[in-house]
Short mmCIF file of C-alpha atoms and ligand atoms in Angstrom, two decimals:
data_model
loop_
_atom_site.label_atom_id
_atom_site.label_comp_id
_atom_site.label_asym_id
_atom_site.label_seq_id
_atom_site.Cartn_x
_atom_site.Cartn_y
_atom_site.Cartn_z
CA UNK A 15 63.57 112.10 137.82
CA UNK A 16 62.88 108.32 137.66
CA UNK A 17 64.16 106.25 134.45
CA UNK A 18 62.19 102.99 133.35
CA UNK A 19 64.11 100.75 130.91
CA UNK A 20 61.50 98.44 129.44
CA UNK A 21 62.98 95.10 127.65
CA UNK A 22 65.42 97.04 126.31
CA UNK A 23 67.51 95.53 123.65
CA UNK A 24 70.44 96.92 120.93
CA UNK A 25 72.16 95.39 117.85
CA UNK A 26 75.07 96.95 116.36
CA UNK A 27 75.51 96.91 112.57
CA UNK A 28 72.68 94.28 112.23
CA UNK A 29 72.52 92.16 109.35
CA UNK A 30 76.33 92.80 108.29
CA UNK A 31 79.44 90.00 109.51
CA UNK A 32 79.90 92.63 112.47
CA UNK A 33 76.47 92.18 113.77
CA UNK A 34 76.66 92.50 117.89
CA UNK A 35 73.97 92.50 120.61
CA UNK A 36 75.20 94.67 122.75
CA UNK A 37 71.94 94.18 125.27
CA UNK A 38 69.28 91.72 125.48
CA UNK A 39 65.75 92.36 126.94
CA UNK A 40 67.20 94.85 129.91
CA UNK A 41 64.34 96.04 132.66
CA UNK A 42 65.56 98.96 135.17
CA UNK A 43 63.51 101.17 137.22
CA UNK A 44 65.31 104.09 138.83
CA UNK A 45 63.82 106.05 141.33
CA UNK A 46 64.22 109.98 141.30
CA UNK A 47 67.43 110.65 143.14
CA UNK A 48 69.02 107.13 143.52
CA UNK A 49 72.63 106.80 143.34
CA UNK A 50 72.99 104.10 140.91
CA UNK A 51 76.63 101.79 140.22
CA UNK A 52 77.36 99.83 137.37
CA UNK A 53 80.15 97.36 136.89
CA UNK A 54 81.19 94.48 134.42
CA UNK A 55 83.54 93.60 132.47
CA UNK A 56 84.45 95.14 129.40
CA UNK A 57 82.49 94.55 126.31
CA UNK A 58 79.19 93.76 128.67
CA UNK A 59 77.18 96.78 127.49
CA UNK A 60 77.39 99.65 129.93
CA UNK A 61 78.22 102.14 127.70
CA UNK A 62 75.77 101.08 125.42
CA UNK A 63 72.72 101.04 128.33
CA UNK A 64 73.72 104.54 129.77
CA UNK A 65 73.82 105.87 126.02
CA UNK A 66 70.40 104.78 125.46
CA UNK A 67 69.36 106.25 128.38
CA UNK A 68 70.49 109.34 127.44
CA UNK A 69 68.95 109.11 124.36
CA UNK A 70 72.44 108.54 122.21
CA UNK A 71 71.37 105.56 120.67
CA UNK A 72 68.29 104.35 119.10
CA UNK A 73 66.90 100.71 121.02
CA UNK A 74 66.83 97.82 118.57
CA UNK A 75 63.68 96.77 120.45
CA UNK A 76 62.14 98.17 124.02
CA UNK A 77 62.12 101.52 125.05
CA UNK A 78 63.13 104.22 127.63
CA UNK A 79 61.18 106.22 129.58
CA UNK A 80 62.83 109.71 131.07
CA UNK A 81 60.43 111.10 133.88
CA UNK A 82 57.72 109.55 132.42
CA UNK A 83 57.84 110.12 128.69
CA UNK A 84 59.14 107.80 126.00
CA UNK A 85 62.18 109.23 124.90
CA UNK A 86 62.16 107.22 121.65
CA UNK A 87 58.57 108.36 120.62
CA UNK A 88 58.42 110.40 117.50
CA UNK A 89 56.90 113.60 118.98
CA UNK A 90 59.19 113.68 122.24
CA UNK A 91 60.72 116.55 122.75
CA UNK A 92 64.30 115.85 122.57
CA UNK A 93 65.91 119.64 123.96
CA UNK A 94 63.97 118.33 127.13
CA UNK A 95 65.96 115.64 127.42
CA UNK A 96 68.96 117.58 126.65
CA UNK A 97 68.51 119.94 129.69
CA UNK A 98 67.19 117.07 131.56
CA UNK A 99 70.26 115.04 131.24
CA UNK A 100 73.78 115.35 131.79
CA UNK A 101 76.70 113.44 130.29
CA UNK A 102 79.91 112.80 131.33
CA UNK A 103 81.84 110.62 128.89
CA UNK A 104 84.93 108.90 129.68
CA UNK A 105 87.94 111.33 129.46
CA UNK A 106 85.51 115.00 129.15
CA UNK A 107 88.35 116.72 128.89
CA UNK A 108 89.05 116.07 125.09
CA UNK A 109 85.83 117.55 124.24
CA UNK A 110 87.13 121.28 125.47
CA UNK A 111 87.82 123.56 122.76
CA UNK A 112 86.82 127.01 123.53
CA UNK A 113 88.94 130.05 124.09
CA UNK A 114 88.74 130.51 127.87
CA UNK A 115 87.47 128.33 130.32
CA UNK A 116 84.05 130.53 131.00
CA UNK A 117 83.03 130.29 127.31
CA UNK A 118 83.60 126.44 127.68
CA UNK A 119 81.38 125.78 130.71
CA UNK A 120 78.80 128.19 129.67
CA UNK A 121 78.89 126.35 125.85
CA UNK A 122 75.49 124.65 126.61
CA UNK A 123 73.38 126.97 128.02
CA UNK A 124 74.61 129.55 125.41
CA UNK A 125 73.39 126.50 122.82
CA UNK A 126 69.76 126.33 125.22
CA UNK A 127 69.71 130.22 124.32
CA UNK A 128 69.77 131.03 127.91
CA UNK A 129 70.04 134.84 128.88
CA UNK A 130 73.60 136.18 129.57
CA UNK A 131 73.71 136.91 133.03
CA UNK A 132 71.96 133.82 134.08
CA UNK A 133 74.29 131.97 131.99
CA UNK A 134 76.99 134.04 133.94
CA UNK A 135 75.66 132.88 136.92
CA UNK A 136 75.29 129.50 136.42
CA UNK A 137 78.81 128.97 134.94
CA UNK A 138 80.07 130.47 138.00
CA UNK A 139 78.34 128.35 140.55
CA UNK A 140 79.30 125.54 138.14
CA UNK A 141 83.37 126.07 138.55
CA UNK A 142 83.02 126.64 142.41
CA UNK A 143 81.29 123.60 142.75
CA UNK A 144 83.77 121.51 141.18
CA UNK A 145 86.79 123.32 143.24
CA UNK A 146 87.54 126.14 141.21
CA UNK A 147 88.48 130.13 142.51
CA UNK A 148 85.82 131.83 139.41
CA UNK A 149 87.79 135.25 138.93
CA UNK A 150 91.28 133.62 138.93
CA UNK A 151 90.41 130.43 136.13
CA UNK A 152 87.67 132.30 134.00
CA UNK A 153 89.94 133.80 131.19
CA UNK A 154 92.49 130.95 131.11
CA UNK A 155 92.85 128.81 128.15
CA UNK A 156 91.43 125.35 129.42
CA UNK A 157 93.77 123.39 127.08
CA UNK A 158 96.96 124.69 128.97
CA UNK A 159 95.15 123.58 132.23
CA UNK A 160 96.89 120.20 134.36
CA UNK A 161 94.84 117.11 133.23
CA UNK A 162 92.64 116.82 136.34
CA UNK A 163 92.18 120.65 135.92
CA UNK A 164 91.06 119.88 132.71
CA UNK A 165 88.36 117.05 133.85
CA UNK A 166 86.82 119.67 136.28
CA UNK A 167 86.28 121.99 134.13
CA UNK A 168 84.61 119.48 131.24
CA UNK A 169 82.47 118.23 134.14
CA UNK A 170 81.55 121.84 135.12
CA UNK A 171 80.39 122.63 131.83
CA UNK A 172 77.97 119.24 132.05
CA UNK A 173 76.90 120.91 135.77
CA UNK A 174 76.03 124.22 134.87
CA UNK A 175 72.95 123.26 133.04
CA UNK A 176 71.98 121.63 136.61
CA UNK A 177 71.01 117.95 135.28
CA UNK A 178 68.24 116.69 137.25
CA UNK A 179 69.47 113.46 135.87
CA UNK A 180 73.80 113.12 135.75
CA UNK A 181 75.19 109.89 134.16
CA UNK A 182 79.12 109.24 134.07
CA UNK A 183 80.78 106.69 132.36
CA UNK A 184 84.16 105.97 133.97
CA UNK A 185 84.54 109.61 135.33
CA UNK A 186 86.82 108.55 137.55
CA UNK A 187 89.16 106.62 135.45
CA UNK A 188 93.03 108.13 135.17
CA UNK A 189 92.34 110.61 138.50
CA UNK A 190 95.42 110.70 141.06
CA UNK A 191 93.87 109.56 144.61
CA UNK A 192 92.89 113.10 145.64
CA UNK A 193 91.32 113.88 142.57
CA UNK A 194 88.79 111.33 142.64
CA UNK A 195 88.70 111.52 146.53
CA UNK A 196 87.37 115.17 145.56
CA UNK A 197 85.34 114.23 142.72
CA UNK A 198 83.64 111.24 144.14
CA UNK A 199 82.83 113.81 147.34
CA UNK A 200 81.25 116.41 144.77
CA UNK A 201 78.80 113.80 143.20
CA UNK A 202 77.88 112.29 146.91
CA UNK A 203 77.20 116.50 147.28
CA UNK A 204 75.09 116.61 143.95
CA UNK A 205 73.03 113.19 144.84
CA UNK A 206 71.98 114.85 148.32
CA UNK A 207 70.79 118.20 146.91
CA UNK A 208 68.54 115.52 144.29
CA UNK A 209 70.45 114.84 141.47
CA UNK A 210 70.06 111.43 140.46
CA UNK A 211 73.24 109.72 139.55
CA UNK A 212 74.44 106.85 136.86
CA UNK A 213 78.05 106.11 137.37
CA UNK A 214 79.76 103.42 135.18
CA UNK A 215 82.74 102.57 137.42
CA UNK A 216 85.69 99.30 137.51
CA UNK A 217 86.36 101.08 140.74
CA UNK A 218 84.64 98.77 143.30
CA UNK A 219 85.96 100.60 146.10
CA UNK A 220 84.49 103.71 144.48
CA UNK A 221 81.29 101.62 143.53
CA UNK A 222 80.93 100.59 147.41
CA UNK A 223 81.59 103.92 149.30
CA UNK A 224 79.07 106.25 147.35
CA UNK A 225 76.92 103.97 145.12
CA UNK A 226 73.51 102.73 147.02
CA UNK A 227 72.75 100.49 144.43
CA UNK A 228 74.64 98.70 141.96
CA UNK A 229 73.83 97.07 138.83
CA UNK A 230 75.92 94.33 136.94
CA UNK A 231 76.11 93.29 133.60
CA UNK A 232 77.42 90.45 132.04
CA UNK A 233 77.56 89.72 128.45
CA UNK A 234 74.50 92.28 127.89
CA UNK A 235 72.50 90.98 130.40
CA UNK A 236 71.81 92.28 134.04
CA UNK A 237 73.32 89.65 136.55
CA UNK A 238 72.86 91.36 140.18
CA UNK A 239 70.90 94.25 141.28
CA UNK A 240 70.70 95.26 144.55
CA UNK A 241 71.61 97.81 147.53
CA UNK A 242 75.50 98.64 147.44
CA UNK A 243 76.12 97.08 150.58
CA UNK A 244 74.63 93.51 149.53
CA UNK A 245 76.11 93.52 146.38
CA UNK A 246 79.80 93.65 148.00
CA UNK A 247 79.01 91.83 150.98
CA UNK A 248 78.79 88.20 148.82
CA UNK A 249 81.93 88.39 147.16
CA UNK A 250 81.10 84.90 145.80
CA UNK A 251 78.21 85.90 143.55
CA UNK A 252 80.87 88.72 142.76
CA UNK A 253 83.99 86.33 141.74
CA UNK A 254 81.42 84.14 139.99
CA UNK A 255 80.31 86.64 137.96
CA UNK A 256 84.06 88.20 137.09
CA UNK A 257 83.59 91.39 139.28
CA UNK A 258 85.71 93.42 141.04
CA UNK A 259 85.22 92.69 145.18
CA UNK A 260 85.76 95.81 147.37
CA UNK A 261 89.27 95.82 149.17
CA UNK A 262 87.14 96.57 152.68
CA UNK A 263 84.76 93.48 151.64
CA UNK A 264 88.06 91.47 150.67
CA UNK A 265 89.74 92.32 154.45
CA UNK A 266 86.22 91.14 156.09
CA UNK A 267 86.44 87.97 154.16
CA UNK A 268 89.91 87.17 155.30
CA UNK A 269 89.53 87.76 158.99
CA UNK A 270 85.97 85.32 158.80
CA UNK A 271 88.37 82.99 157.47
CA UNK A 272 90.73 83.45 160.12
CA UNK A 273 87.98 82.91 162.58
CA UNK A 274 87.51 86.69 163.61
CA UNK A 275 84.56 87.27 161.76
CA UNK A 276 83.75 91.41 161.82
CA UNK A 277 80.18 90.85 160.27
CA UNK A 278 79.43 91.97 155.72
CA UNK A 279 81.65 95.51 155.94
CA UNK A 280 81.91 97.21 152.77
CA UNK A 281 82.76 101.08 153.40
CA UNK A 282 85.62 102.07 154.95
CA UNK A 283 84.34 104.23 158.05
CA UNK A 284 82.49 100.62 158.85
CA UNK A 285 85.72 98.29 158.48
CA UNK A 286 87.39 100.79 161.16
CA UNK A 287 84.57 101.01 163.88
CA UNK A 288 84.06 96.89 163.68
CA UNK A 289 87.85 97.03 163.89
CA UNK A 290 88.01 98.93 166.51
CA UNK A 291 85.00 97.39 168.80
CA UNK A 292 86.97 94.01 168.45
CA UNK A 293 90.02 95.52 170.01
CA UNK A 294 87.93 97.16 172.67
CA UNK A 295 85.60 93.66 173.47
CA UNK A 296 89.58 91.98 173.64
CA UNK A 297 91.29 94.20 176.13
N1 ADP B 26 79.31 101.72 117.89
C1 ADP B 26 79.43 100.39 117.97
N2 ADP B 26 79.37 99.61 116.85
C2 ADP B 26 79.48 98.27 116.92
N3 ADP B 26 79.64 97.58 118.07
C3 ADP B 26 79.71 98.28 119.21
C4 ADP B 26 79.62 99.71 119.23
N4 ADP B 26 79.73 100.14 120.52
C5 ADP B 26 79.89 99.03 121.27
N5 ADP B 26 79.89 97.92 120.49
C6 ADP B 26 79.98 96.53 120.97
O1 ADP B 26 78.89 96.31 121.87
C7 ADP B 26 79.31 95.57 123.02
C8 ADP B 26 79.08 96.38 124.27
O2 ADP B 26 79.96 97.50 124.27
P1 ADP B 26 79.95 98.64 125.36
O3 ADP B 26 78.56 99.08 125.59
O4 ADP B 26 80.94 99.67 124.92
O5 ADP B 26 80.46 97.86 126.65
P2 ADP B 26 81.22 98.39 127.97
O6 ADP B 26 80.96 99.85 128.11
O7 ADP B 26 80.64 97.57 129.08
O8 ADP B 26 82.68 98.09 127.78
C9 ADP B 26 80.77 95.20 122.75
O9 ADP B 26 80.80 93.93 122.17
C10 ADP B 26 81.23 96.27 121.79
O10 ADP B 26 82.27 95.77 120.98
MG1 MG B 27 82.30 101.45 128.25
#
């Protein structure tokens, strides 16, 4: 489902002494299915993009398109967007609040006025998908679940209405390593079956294995845009632009300073096999 952002801008509490632009004049095009990245610093506007995206927030000037149709316009039709579009704010898990954890994933669809069983279905597929046995975490209270238990479940409940379009602001944020080893592995999942995927992330690693493209902002404005793999290759433009270089990117950099220069590397898998052929070509 592609997105266009067309000179997109947004003031906060305009005309009062807290007056902010959060954007200025933004222009995106997303292609259906993309995996898209975004990184900058905090304060640069990436909440506030991915929020008009999703329709959260009204654009001070510009507009949004959301396969096609101007999501803004008066007549659109805004449940469409709603099934459409999935959200994953930072921390999900505080938004739980139902009495078992099936009546918490199915919340949405119930809201859509989906029939029961396909409801039932879908809520099921939902939990497996994101790790969980259905029969053995269906009646459990979802507040006395473990914190990352907790996250699955919130993100399950965002899954269930099968987004074409999934954006995630920080979902990774506060994870222990296998969590969002798991997670990150369940949206790579999602993005091949079509989903198309908006992850705000100050995980560059993160950003650099599963991203394809990333997008920076800086101080509302876009600053880079490109494939992944360029983007963390320069870590330069990175550093000049106060962002976050990938530690595989990082290691490449030292060694071409040391004179053993392994070519741009910025996934892991990559860093070993260069690694590797140089000890080979030496023996
Ligand atoms: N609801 C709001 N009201 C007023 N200012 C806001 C609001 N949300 C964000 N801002 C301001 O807009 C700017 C961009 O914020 P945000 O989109 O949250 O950035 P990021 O997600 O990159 O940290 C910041 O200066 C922030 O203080
Ligand atoms: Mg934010």
């Amino acid at each position: 489902m592609p997105v266009d952002v067309e000179n997109l801008s947004c003031v906060y509490a305009k005309g009062t002494s807290f007056e902010t632009t959060a954007l200025r004049d933004i222009c995106l095009h997303i292609e259906d299915g993309e995996f898209v990245g975004f990184m900058g610093r905090t304060g640069c506007g990436k909440s506030t993009l991915i929020a008009l995206i999703a329709g959260l927030v009204t654009p001070s000037t510009g507009r949004v398109l959301v396969d096609r149709k101007n999501i803004n316009a008066r007549n659109y039709d805004r449940a469409e967007l709603r099934q459409k579009v999935g959200v994953v704010f930072q921390y999900p898990e505080y938004q739980l609040f139902e009495t078992t954890v099936e009546r918490d994933v199915g919340f949405s669809l119930r809201r859509f006025g989906r029939p029961k069983d396909e409801t039932a279905a879908h809520v099921k597929k939902a939990l497996e998908l994101v790790g969980f046995d259905f029969e053995k975490v269906r009646a459990l209270s979802p507040l006395g679940l473990s914190g990352g238990e907790k996250r699955r479940v919130a993100i399950a409940g965002v899954l269930a209405a099968s987004p074409k379009l999934l954006i995630l602001d920080e979902p990774v944020a506060g994870l222990d390593p296998l969590g969002r080893k798991e997670f990150l592995a369940l949206l790579d999942r999602l993005n091949a079956d079509g989903t198309t995927i908006l992850m705000i992330s100050h995980n560059a690693d993160a950003l650099a294995e599963h991203a394809k493209r990333i997008v920076a902002l800086r101080d509302g404005e876009i600053v880079l845009d490109g494939p992944a793999q360029d983007v963390f290759a320069d870590a330069n433009v990175l550093r000049e632009n106060s962002l976050g270089v990938c530690q595989t990117a990082a290691l490449a950099g030292i060694l071409r300073e040391r004179g053993r220069d392994i070519g741009p590397v910025t996934k892991y898998d990559a860093l070993i096999e260069a690694l590797s052929e140089r000890a080979a070509t030496r023996k």
